[in-house]
Amino acid sequence: MLALVAANLRRRAARTLLAAAGVAVGVAAVVALLALSTGLNNAASGFVHLGKADLGLFQRDAGDPTSSVLPLALLPRVRAQPEVAQATPIQIVVGAVAGHPGAIVLGLEPGGFAARQLVITAGHGMARGQVLVGDVLASQLQVDPGSVLKLGRRRFPVGGVFHTGLSYEDSGAVLDLRDAQALAGRTPGEATTFAVKLRPQTPASTGVRELGRAFPGLSAIADPGEAVRAGANTVLISKAVLLVVVLALIIGGLAVANAMLSALLERRRELALLATIGWSTAQLGTLVLAESLAVSMLGTGVGVLLGLAAGKLLPGALGLSGFISPTLTAWGVGRAVLIGLAIGTLGAIYPVWRVTRMRSVVALAQT
């Protein structure tokens, strides 16, 4: 039967390709959004424990962690909370390192716990007007103390190289908070987040609850998964994925159904002959279903490739290329295949029903 399926699809190559294209467009949109969503989730989760903090404070309902803006005037009140041991402001700057869009530049307060945990492996510590480079990024850029690193439109001498053990920090750079604020276009009274260390024996859940209660306009986040759910962009993308899946099923299913029904009408004599030589209605229905699934799988394969390509372009279109690297997981590919199978099955329902009700004698008489 597989040989017959392949032969039938090759005989009507143009129709097969058009139906597969309809499936490919829907699957590509789903794959691109899934890859973007996974990349956004990975990126958002990395910002919760910057500076080895217990939790981070961000602006509530910010599109993503990097778009959060907090007034430094709140910092004394945060530090005065009974569950807080230390709090330090951090300015996050994305897209400042040319050729390395995933490199994050952090603006740290000199003397804050986030700055103190930098282990200097070459050169010296933080200084105004100079940049410290994580050892991973320093290796990639081949810079060392005394080199000059361009960040945005400014050039900073490299004062030292550091290591923290946190991939986001070691793959990025550190500036004095005031330099980072200027680089990001923020005022001296603003920062992206407050990194918070809780007092000993204070559970993170307690800190999140109490700080959220004390500062209604802020989101206190200790769980990386919560950072993912808090971002408005993540919610938007999740809803978009569901909408696109539904549209892909409808449009792809109609495209496949139209192609299979047209082929069925053209092949009535062929199918009638198969029935007269002993093929059962179940076998005829299986043949039509197999052809429908084959078309859908062809479209799914093309759609996955197109979706990967589109996924690499979406961060730039959404202004998120500075810290998102679209990632397609095995489960993402699995979902694309399941959608393809669903499209093929939906598209085959009516043609299968038609072929199982066909009478071979009548079909032969009409051809």
Tab-separated table of C-alpha atoms in Angstrom:
chain	number	residue	atom	x	y	z
A	1	MET	CA	0.000	0.000	0.000
A	2	LEU	CA	2.889	2.392	0.735
A	3	ALA	CA	4.144	2.048	-2.834
A	4	LEU	CA	0.656	2.846	-4.109
A	5	VAL	CA	0.448	5.906	-1.836
A	6	ALA	CA	3.799	7.213	-3.095
A	7	ALA	CA	2.829	6.602	-6.722
A	8	ASN	CA	-0.497	8.404	-6.332
A	9	LEU	CA	1.132	11.444	-4.740
A	10	ARG	CA	3.820	11.616	-7.435
A	11	ARG	CA	1.220	11.421	-10.210
A	12	ARG	CA	-0.391	14.597	-8.906
A	13	ALA	CA	2.756	16.373	-7.755
A	14	ALA	CA	1.431	19.921	-8.158
A	15	ARG	CA	-1.665	19.247	-6.052
A	16	THR	CA	0.413	17.390	-3.472
A	17	LEU	CA	2.861	20.287	-3.154
A	18	LEU	CA	0.089	22.879	-2.860
A	19	ALA	CA	-1.624	20.928	-0.085
A	20	ALA	CA	1.718	20.365	1.667
A	21	ALA	CA	2.445	24.099	1.405
A	22	GLY	CA	-0.787	24.873	3.247
A	23	VAL	CA	0.278	22.548	6.044
A	24	ALA	CA	3.844	23.912	6.047
A	25	VAL	CA	2.743	27.505	6.602
A	26	GLY	CA	0.701	26.618	9.672
A	27	VAL	CA	3.360	24.324	11.145
A	28	ALA	CA	6.100	26.904	10.477
A	29	ALA	CA	4.192	29.553	12.428
A	30	VAL	CA	3.712	27.176	15.359
A	31	VAL	CA	7.369	26.076	15.367
A	32	ALA	CA	8.649	29.663	15.211
A	33	LEU	CA	6.497	30.733	18.151
A	34	LEU	CA	7.415	27.637	20.179
A	35	ALA	CA	11.131	28.266	19.582
A	36	LEU	CA	10.731	31.908	20.557
A	37	SER	CA	8.713	31.005	23.650
A	38	THR	CA	11.353	28.507	24.806
A	39	GLY	CA	14.137	31.029	24.238
A	40	LEU	CA	12.214	33.693	26.130
A	41	ASN	CA	11.596	31.300	29.015
A	42	ASN	CA	15.298	30.432	29.227
A	43	ALA	CA	16.293	34.090	29.132
A	44	ALA	CA	13.757	35.256	31.711
A	45	SER	CA	14.696	32.547	34.189
A	46	GLY	CA	18.335	33.669	34.125
A	47	PHE	CA	17.578	37.122	35.537
A	48	VAL	CA	16.027	36.020	38.824
A	49	HIS	CA	19.244	35.196	40.677
A	50	LEU	CA	21.613	37.803	39.258
A	51	GLY	CA	24.425	38.435	41.706
A	52	LYS	CA	23.475	35.176	43.455
A	53	ALA	CA	20.453	36.900	44.958
A	54	ASP	CA	17.659	34.991	46.678
A	55	LEU	CA	15.059	36.849	44.648
A	56	GLY	CA	14.645	39.766	42.285
A	57	LEU	CA	12.265	42.701	42.338
A	58	PHE	CA	10.916	43.787	38.944
A	59	GLN	CA	8.302	46.197	37.669
A	60	ARG	CA	4.949	44.455	37.634
A	61	ASP	CA	3.588	43.594	34.184
A	62	ALA	CA	6.795	44.566	32.383
A	63	GLY	CA	6.945	43.017	28.908
A	64	ASP	CA	10.114	41.145	29.874
A	65	PRO	CA	12.698	41.433	32.688
A	66	THR	CA	14.960	43.808	30.753
A	67	SER	CA	12.161	46.346	30.209
A	68	SER	CA	11.521	46.734	33.947
A	69	VAL	CA	12.183	50.233	35.355
A	70	LEU	CA	12.400	50.768	39.119
A	71	PRO	CA	13.012	54.097	40.905
A	72	LEU	CA	16.044	53.987	43.177
A	73	ALA	CA	14.028	56.021	45.674
A	74	LEU	CA	12.357	52.728	46.665
A	75	LEU	CA	15.647	51.075	47.590
A	76	PRO	CA	15.872	52.388	51.193
A	77	ARG	CA	12.359	51.093	51.871
A	78	VAL	CA	13.256	47.687	50.429
A	79	ARG	CA	16.376	47.503	52.592
A	80	ALA	CA	14.319	48.406	55.651
A	81	GLN	CA	11.997	45.397	55.289
A	82	PRO	CA	12.482	42.947	58.190
A	83	GLU	CA	13.029	39.932	55.904
A	84	VAL	CA	15.679	41.681	53.759
A	85	ALA	CA	19.365	41.309	54.627
A	86	GLN	CA	20.768	43.155	51.606
A	87	ALA	CA	19.428	44.745	48.437
A	88	THR	CA	21.338	46.211	45.523
A	89	PRO	CA	20.200	47.811	42.261
A	90	ILE	CA	21.163	46.298	38.905
A	91	GLN	CA	20.838	47.882	35.480
A	92	ILE	CA	20.509	45.332	32.653
A	93	VAL	CA	21.637	46.386	29.173
A	94	VAL	CA	21.064	44.110	26.177
A	95	GLY	CA	22.461	44.283	22.669
A	96	ALA	CA	25.384	46.531	23.604
A	97	VAL	CA	28.191	44.135	22.590
A	98	ALA	CA	28.526	44.178	18.809
A	99	GLY	CA	28.484	40.709	17.282
A	100	HIS	CA	27.400	39.102	20.559
A	101	PRO	CA	23.677	39.876	20.959
A	102	GLY	CA	23.339	37.393	23.816
A	103	ALA	CA	25.965	39.144	25.952
A	104	ILE	CA	24.347	41.001	28.855
A	105	VAL	CA	25.925	44.115	30.345
A	106	LEU	CA	25.165	44.563	34.038
A	107	GLY	CA	25.442	47.854	35.856
A	108	LEU	CA	26.316	47.163	39.494
A	109	GLU	CA	26.516	49.354	42.551
A	110	PRO	CA	30.120	49.460	43.824
A	111	GLY	CA	30.164	47.823	47.232
A	112	GLY	CA	26.882	45.981	46.666
A	113	PHE	CA	26.812	42.214	47.223
A	114	ALA	CA	26.440	41.573	43.487
A	115	ALA	CA	29.697	43.436	42.834
A	116	ARG	CA	31.488	41.771	45.754
A	117	GLN	CA	30.847	38.275	44.410
A	118	LEU	CA	32.858	38.964	41.233
A	119	VAL	CA	36.070	36.921	41.364
A	120	ILE	CA	38.692	38.967	39.522
A	121	THR	CA	40.982	36.639	37.564
A	122	ALA	CA	42.962	39.363	35.775
A	123	GLY	CA	43.371	43.115	36.205
A	124	HIS	CA	41.523	44.957	38.965
A	125	GLY	CA	38.013	45.439	40.252
A	126	MET	CA	35.247	47.864	39.306
A	127	ALA	CA	36.085	51.441	38.442
A	128	ARG	CA	34.049	54.264	36.958
A	129	GLY	CA	34.558	54.536	33.194
A	130	GLN	CA	35.974	51.013	32.867
A	131	VAL	CA	34.418	47.659	32.030
A	132	LEU	CA	34.941	44.243	33.575
A	133	VAL	CA	34.512	41.351	31.149
A	134	GLY	CA	33.344	37.839	32.065
A	135	ASP	CA	35.958	35.193	31.360
A	136	VAL	CA	33.764	33.424	28.775
A	137	LEU	CA	33.148	36.629	26.814
A	138	ALA	CA	36.778	37.701	27.214
A	139	SER	CA	37.865	34.429	25.602
A	140	GLN	CA	35.414	34.917	22.743
A	141	LEU	CA	36.449	38.534	22.130
A	142	GLN	CA	40.123	37.861	22.902
A	143	VAL	CA	40.368	40.863	25.219
A	144	ASP	CA	42.329	41.317	28.427
A	145	PRO	CA	43.080	44.171	30.852
A	146	GLY	CA	44.237	47.168	28.857
A	147	SER	CA	42.138	46.332	25.799
A	148	VAL	CA	39.281	48.561	24.661
A	149	LEU	CA	35.725	47.234	24.362
A	150	LYS	CA	33.004	49.064	22.434
A	151	LEU	CA	29.620	49.007	24.158
A	152	GLY	CA	26.912	50.681	22.140
A	153	ARG	CA	28.474	53.885	20.861
A	154	ARG	CA	30.990	54.213	23.682
A	155	ARG	CA	34.405	52.679	24.165
A	156	PHE	CA	35.491	51.454	27.584
A	157	PRO	CA	38.953	50.327	28.641
A	158	VAL	CA	38.918	46.783	30.035
A	159	GLY	CA	39.841	47.021	33.687
A	160	GLY	CA	39.699	43.316	34.490
A	161	VAL	CA	38.325	39.858	33.793
A	162	PHE	CA	35.997	38.118	36.252
A	163	HIS	CA	34.332	34.793	36.957
A	164	THR	CA	31.162	34.135	38.959
A	165	GLY	CA	30.050	30.660	37.911
A	166	LEU	CA	26.787	32.076	36.525
A	167	SER	CA	26.690	31.662	32.752
A	168	TYR	CA	24.757	34.875	32.118
A	169	GLU	CA	27.334	36.912	33.997
A	170	ASP	CA	30.449	35.111	32.759
A	171	SER	CA	29.226	35.533	29.174
A	172	GLY	CA	28.656	39.264	29.693
A	173	ALA	CA	30.266	42.376	31.103
A	174	VAL	CA	29.956	44.615	34.160
A	175	LEU	CA	29.960	48.403	34.402
A	176	ASP	CA	29.606	50.845	37.238
A	177	LEU	CA	25.887	51.427	37.770
A	178	ARG	CA	26.065	55.050	36.584
A	179	ASP	CA	27.862	54.089	33.366
A	180	ALA	CA	25.279	51.393	32.664
A	181	GLN	CA	22.407	53.802	33.306
A	182	ALA	CA	23.861	56.219	30.756
A	183	LEU	CA	24.459	53.373	28.276
A	184	ALA	CA	20.831	52.235	28.613
A	185	GLY	CA	19.447	55.766	28.374
A	186	ARG	CA	18.159	55.681	31.953
A	187	THR	CA	18.318	58.486	34.478
A	188	PRO	CA	20.629	58.194	37.524
A	189	GLY	CA	17.539	57.482	39.606
A	190	GLU	CA	16.451	54.317	37.769
A	191	ALA	CA	17.491	50.661	37.579
A	192	THR	CA	16.119	47.498	36.012
A	193	THR	CA	15.850	45.356	39.133
A	194	PHE	CA	16.698	45.131	42.812
A	195	ALA	CA	18.605	41.964	43.714
A	196	VAL	CA	17.641	40.890	47.226
A	197	LYS	CA	19.333	38.630	49.769
A	198	LEU	CA	17.016	37.474	52.530
A	199	ARG	CA	17.893	37.110	56.179
A	200	PRO	CA	19.007	33.653	57.346
A	201	GLN	CA	16.156	31.208	57.956
A	202	THR	CA	13.768	33.311	55.855
A	203	PRO	CA	12.131	31.126	53.180
A	204	ALA	CA	12.052	32.564	49.688
A	205	SER	CA	8.271	32.129	49.620
A	206	THR	CA	7.972	34.349	52.697
A	207	GLY	CA	10.175	37.004	51.139
A	208	VAL	CA	8.142	36.965	47.939
A	209	ARG	CA	4.864	37.232	49.839
A	210	GLU	CA	5.943	40.020	52.196
A	211	LEU	CA	7.709	42.122	49.577
A	212	GLY	CA	4.803	41.720	47.180
A	213	ARG	CA	2.484	42.924	49.920
A	214	ALA	CA	4.711	45.879	50.834
A	215	PHE	CA	5.275	47.004	47.228
A	216	PRO	CA	2.111	46.414	45.165
A	217	GLY	CA	3.658	47.832	41.980
A	218	LEU	CA	6.542	45.358	42.026
A	219	SER	CA	6.858	41.644	41.313
A	220	ALA	CA	9.018	39.760	43.791
A	221	ILE	CA	10.271	36.659	41.987
A	222	ALA	CA	12.336	33.809	43.416
A	223	ASP	CA	11.257	30.987	41.103
A	224	PRO	CA	12.588	31.148	37.510
A	225	GLY	CA	9.309	29.674	36.308
A	226	GLU	CA	7.467	32.590	37.886
A	227	ALA	CA	9.708	35.003	35.981
A	228	VAL	CA	8.575	33.318	32.796
A	229	ARG	CA	4.898	33.621	33.671
A	230	ALA	CA	5.241	37.225	34.844
A	231	GLY	CA	6.414	38.586	31.508
A	232	ALA	CA	3.695	40.091	29.327
A	233	ASN	CA	5.569	38.995	26.201
A	234	THR	CA	5.526	35.393	27.393
A	235	VAL	CA	1.780	35.491	28.020
A	236	LEU	CA	1.224	37.062	24.610
A	237	ILE	CA	3.345	34.440	22.851
A	238	SER	CA	1.636	31.570	24.705
A	239	LYS	CA	-1.774	32.826	23.590
A	240	ALA	CA	-0.472	33.350	20.066
A	241	VAL	CA	0.768	29.743	19.936
A	242	LEU	CA	-2.703	28.447	20.844
A	243	LEU	CA	-4.368	30.699	18.267
A	244	VAL	CA	-1.926	29.697	15.528
A	245	VAL	CA	-2.383	25.993	16.329
A	246	VAL	CA	-6.146	26.348	15.879
A	247	LEU	CA	-5.696	28.274	12.628
A	248	ALA	CA	-3.139	25.734	11.392
A	249	LEU	CA	-5.571	22.888	12.047
A	250	ILE	CA	-8.387	24.675	10.221
A	251	ILE	CA	-6.427	25.988	7.236
A	252	GLY	CA	-4.200	22.935	6.885
A	253	GLY	CA	-7.125	20.563	7.319
A	254	LEU	CA	-9.128	22.357	4.630
A	255	ALA	CA	-6.155	22.355	2.247
A	256	VAL	CA	-5.601	18.624	2.690
A	257	ALA	CA	-9.326	17.836	2.522
A	258	ASN	CA	-9.682	19.815	-0.704
A	259	ALA	CA	-6.706	18.057	-2.288
A	260	MET	CA	-7.845	14.596	-1.225
A	261	LEU	CA	-11.450	15.178	-2.279
A	262	SER	CA	-10.349	16.412	-5.705
A	263	ALA	CA	-8.117	13.371	-6.091
A	264	LEU	CA	-10.966	11.125	-4.969
A	265	LEU	CA	-13.324	12.497	-7.613
A	266	GLU	CA	-10.671	12.050	-10.311
A	267	ARG	CA	-9.895	8.492	-9.212
A	268	ARG	CA	-13.406	7.100	-8.840
A	269	ARG	CA	-12.802	4.529	-11.573
A	270	GLU	CA	-9.482	3.456	-10.063
A	271	LEU	CA	-10.983	3.089	-6.593
A	272	ALA	CA	-14.008	1.262	-8.004
A	273	LEU	CA	-11.717	-1.205	-9.757
A	274	LEU	CA	-9.862	-1.813	-6.498
A	275	ALA	CA	-13.214	-2.508	-4.839
A	276	THR	CA	-14.244	-4.969	-7.538
A	277	ILE	CA	-11.019	-6.978	-7.174
A	278	GLY	CA	-11.549	-7.449	-3.469
A	279	TRP	CA	-10.492	-4.305	-1.636
A	280	SER	CA	-12.757	-3.672	1.333
A	281	THR	CA	-14.134	-0.254	2.215
A	282	ALA	CA	-11.775	-0.241	5.210
A	283	GLN	CA	-8.786	-0.746	2.913
A	284	LEU	CA	-9.946	2.026	0.584
A	285	GLY	CA	-10.445	4.350	3.543
A	286	THR	CA	-6.998	3.448	4.861
A	287	LEU	CA	-5.480	4.269	1.460
A	288	VAL	CA	-7.053	7.736	1.453
A	289	LEU	CA	-6.041	8.334	5.079
A	290	ALA	CA	-2.461	7.237	4.359
A	291	GLU	CA	-2.219	9.641	1.419
A	292	SER	CA	-3.596	12.464	3.558
A	293	LEU	CA	-1.093	11.769	6.349
A	294	ALA	CA	1.762	11.549	3.841
A	295	VAL	CA	0.905	14.990	2.453
A	296	SER	CA	0.689	16.386	5.998
A	297	MET	CA	4.033	14.892	7.025
A	298	LEU	CA	5.673	16.355	3.924
A	299	GLY	CA	4.277	19.753	4.850
A	300	THR	CA	5.300	19.275	8.481
A	301	GLY	CA	8.921	18.569	7.542
A	302	VAL	CA	9.106	21.694	5.413
A	303	GLY	CA	7.249	23.671	8.080
A	304	VAL	CA	9.744	22.736	10.808
A	305	LEU	CA	12.639	24.007	8.677
A	306	LEU	CA	10.791	27.209	7.791
A	307	GLY	CA	9.798	27.682	11.435
A	308	LEU	CA	13.396	27.421	12.603
A	309	ALA	CA	14.435	30.067	10.080
A	310	ALA	CA	11.541	32.331	11.048
A	311	GLY	CA	12.265	31.803	14.745
A	312	LYS	CA	15.694	33.363	14.313
A	313	LEU	CA	14.105	36.476	12.791
A	314	LEU	CA	11.291	36.965	15.322
A	315	PRO	CA	13.436	38.238	18.245
A	316	GLY	CA	14.711	41.079	16.086
A	317	ALA	CA	11.189	41.919	14.948
A	318	LEU	CA	9.997	42.021	18.573
A	319	GLY	CA	13.041	43.948	19.795
A	320	LEU	CA	14.211	41.011	21.929
A	321	SER	CA	17.283	39.895	19.996
A	322	GLY	CA	19.582	41.178	22.710
A	323	PHE	CA	18.932	38.329	25.096
A	324	ILE	CA	16.754	35.707	23.401
A	325	SER	CA	18.172	32.770	21.513
A	326	PRO	CA	15.234	30.840	19.985
A	327	THR	CA	15.436	27.185	20.962
A	328	LEU	CA	13.475	24.305	19.475
A	329	THR	CA	13.310	21.376	21.871
A	330	ALA	CA	12.541	17.758	21.063
A	331	TRP	CA	9.096	18.306	22.567
A	332	GLY	CA	8.648	21.294	20.261
A	333	VAL	CA	9.385	19.092	17.243
A	334	GLY	CA	7.075	16.457	18.709
A	335	ARG	CA	4.243	18.963	18.972
A	336	ALA	CA	4.810	20.010	15.361
A	337	VAL	CA	4.560	16.359	14.274
A	338	LEU	CA	1.388	15.889	16.325
A	339	ILE	CA	-0.130	18.966	14.700
A	340	GLY	CA	0.810	17.578	11.282
A	341	LEU	CA	-0.833	14.252	12.105
A	342	ALA	CA	-3.927	16.057	13.371
A	343	ILE	CA	-4.133	18.100	10.163
A	344	GLY	CA	-3.824	14.955	8.045
A	345	THR	CA	-6.474	13.160	10.067
A	346	LEU	CA	-8.923	16.080	9.983
A	347	GLY	CA	-8.350	16.567	6.279
A	348	ALA	CA	-9.080	12.898	5.592
A	349	ILE	CA	-12.362	12.611	7.499
A	350	TYR	CA	-14.723	13.684	4.712
A	351	PRO	CA	-12.818	12.016	1.818
A	352	VAL	CA	-12.667	8.741	3.789
A	353	TRP	CA	-16.391	8.968	4.478
A	354	ARG	CA	-17.048	9.509	0.766
A	355	VAL	CA	-14.905	6.585	-0.379
A	356	THR	CA	-16.406	4.161	2.138
A	357	ARG	CA	-19.912	4.995	0.859
A	358	MET	CA	-18.962	4.678	-2.799
A	359	ARG	CA	-20.579	1.872	-4.782
A	360	SER	CA	-18.158	0.367	-7.241
A	361	VAL	CA	-20.786	-0.463	-9.915
A	362	VAL	CA	-22.168	3.081	-9.903
A	363	ALA	CA	-18.666	4.589	-9.960
A	364	LEU	CA	-17.678	2.448	-12.951
A	365	ALA	CA	-20.859	3.356	-14.773
A	366	GLN	CA	-20.223	7.087	-14.275
A	367	THR	CA	-16.651	7.001	-15.675
